[in-house]
Amino acid sequence: MRRTAFFISDGTGLTAEALGHALLAQFEKIEFERVTIPYIDSEEKALEMVKRINKAAETDGERPLVFDTIVDSHIREIIGRADGFMVDIFGTFLNPLEQELRSSSSYTVGKSHAINNEGSYERRINAVNFALDNDDGARTRHYNEADLILIGASRSGKTPTCLYLALQYGIKAANYPITEDDLADQRMPKALKPHKEKLFGLTIDPERLATIRNERRPNSRYSSIQQCMHEIEEIELMYRRERIPYLNTTAYSIEEISTRIMVATGLKRHR
Amino acid sequence: MRRTAFFISDGTGLTAEALGHALLAQFEKIEFERVTIPYIDSEEKALEMVKRINKAAETDGERPLVFDTIVDSHIREIIGRADGFMVDIFGTFLNPLEQELRSSSSYTVGKSHAINNEGSYERRINAVNFALDNDDGARTRHYNEADLILIGASRSGKTPTCLYLALQYGIKAANYPITEDDLADQRMPKALKPHKEKLFGLTIDPERLATIRNERRPNSRYSSIQQCMHEIEEIELMYRRERIPYLNTTAYSIEEISTRIMVATGLKRHR
């Protein structure tokens, strides 16, 4: 069975997409053809959209699901005429919220992912630059500005996590790879010592690490299961000895790793 | 007037947060204290949550708004006992969707941002690595693997956009800065020629560019308004001459820039 699901918005479509994916994830047996359509902000585009929904209904033999976050009720009403099953987010929740808040909605379009809060936006861009400048232990002299310093073996997920934390939450995260030299010393790398309270460790199953490393450098000592086992064992020992909070990333997505770090460290979201 | 808004989830909380922010953005006159609580996945944590909501109700003198994406109806029911105004996403939409799809929900927790599709997850990580390896014109020999090559003046927003496209959609985006040397030639940089169909140009208002550059290198020629005006004028000329599609990023967030590029190029989301 196959159904088309449209995520339609007057803005980027990110909210409609997030909500739609969350709901559709509950129906594992059904195969969905997912289509995101951003910037539906005029009557003309809405009428085009109706045609597209009706065409999908005809092709599939089933009416498509339509998740929408369109603020303008007139445009929403046009989309509603199509042969689709509407999951109408603003239509459902805005009115009850207006009553609860005893305030009327401003009905402004594309608010959610626009630059409506200059300060927080600049913060995110600065955080991305910070993550790039302080990636992979390249520089350690700006660690006093960091909100967080991620440490761990090479290829354990530090860089994507730092970038995600920066883009999503404006958190300045540096990262430092724990190398064999560091481990031979049996103590915390010198550059990290003054910033112990900012450290968070990542670890990963050695088998998974070996697979990831093999994609970059096949059949090297660096990618061997022996080497990965050795590094991870020593690194986890170090985390425990130094009482550094840490997380095994093997089963988690970047979003989950980031969220769990936020919970564990109590860092504030800047957004 | 001040209200607390909770975004509560059994997973990362990203969906509850996205939806809640989108709805609250419509009430500009009210100041919200926003609190995201992920991983509420047990009766015990739900009871803790009830206490926290009730405490906020007492402090604010108004019941908090509670946006939740909790799949388990028993846990949701516990949260519902608190003195909050529930915007219950799964409770509202799951049942109608079950009927429409003639299929029952699997009621599985934390699906939305988990690694439930290995292929697409790996793709995103690989795309992040691609963006980092092919940032700022550092290397051009992998451009044949790129889905997209962003070009533009230094500091016009190329790098954050490439990283966002990689993290969010698994798109392999390289970026190449158009420098004065390139402009002096009055033609497209040689490295870009064979990949013309992958090019997308960014431009930005010279005043904004000068502000951004001044943060990095204050009072330099690079940051002067004259220099920025000159570069932007020449770059836009080049875009038009070579018929490269382009976007002025001045008023847009990274999410909006990325979405508009996706629309303009017709690139597919890998997620």
XYZ file of C-alpha atoms in Angstrom, chain B residues 143 149 188-198:
13
model
C 33.211 18.497 -7.360
C 28.343 23.988 -5.379
C 34.035 32.076 -14.334
C 36.816 30.463 -12.278
C 38.348 27.558 -14.179
C 37.628 24.978 -11.475
C 33.927 25.752 -11.685
C 33.516 25.577 -15.456
C 32.935 21.820 -15.815
C 30.275 21.943 -13.075
C 28.225 24.873 -14.245
C 24.898 23.075 -13.816
C 25.643 22.516 -10.102
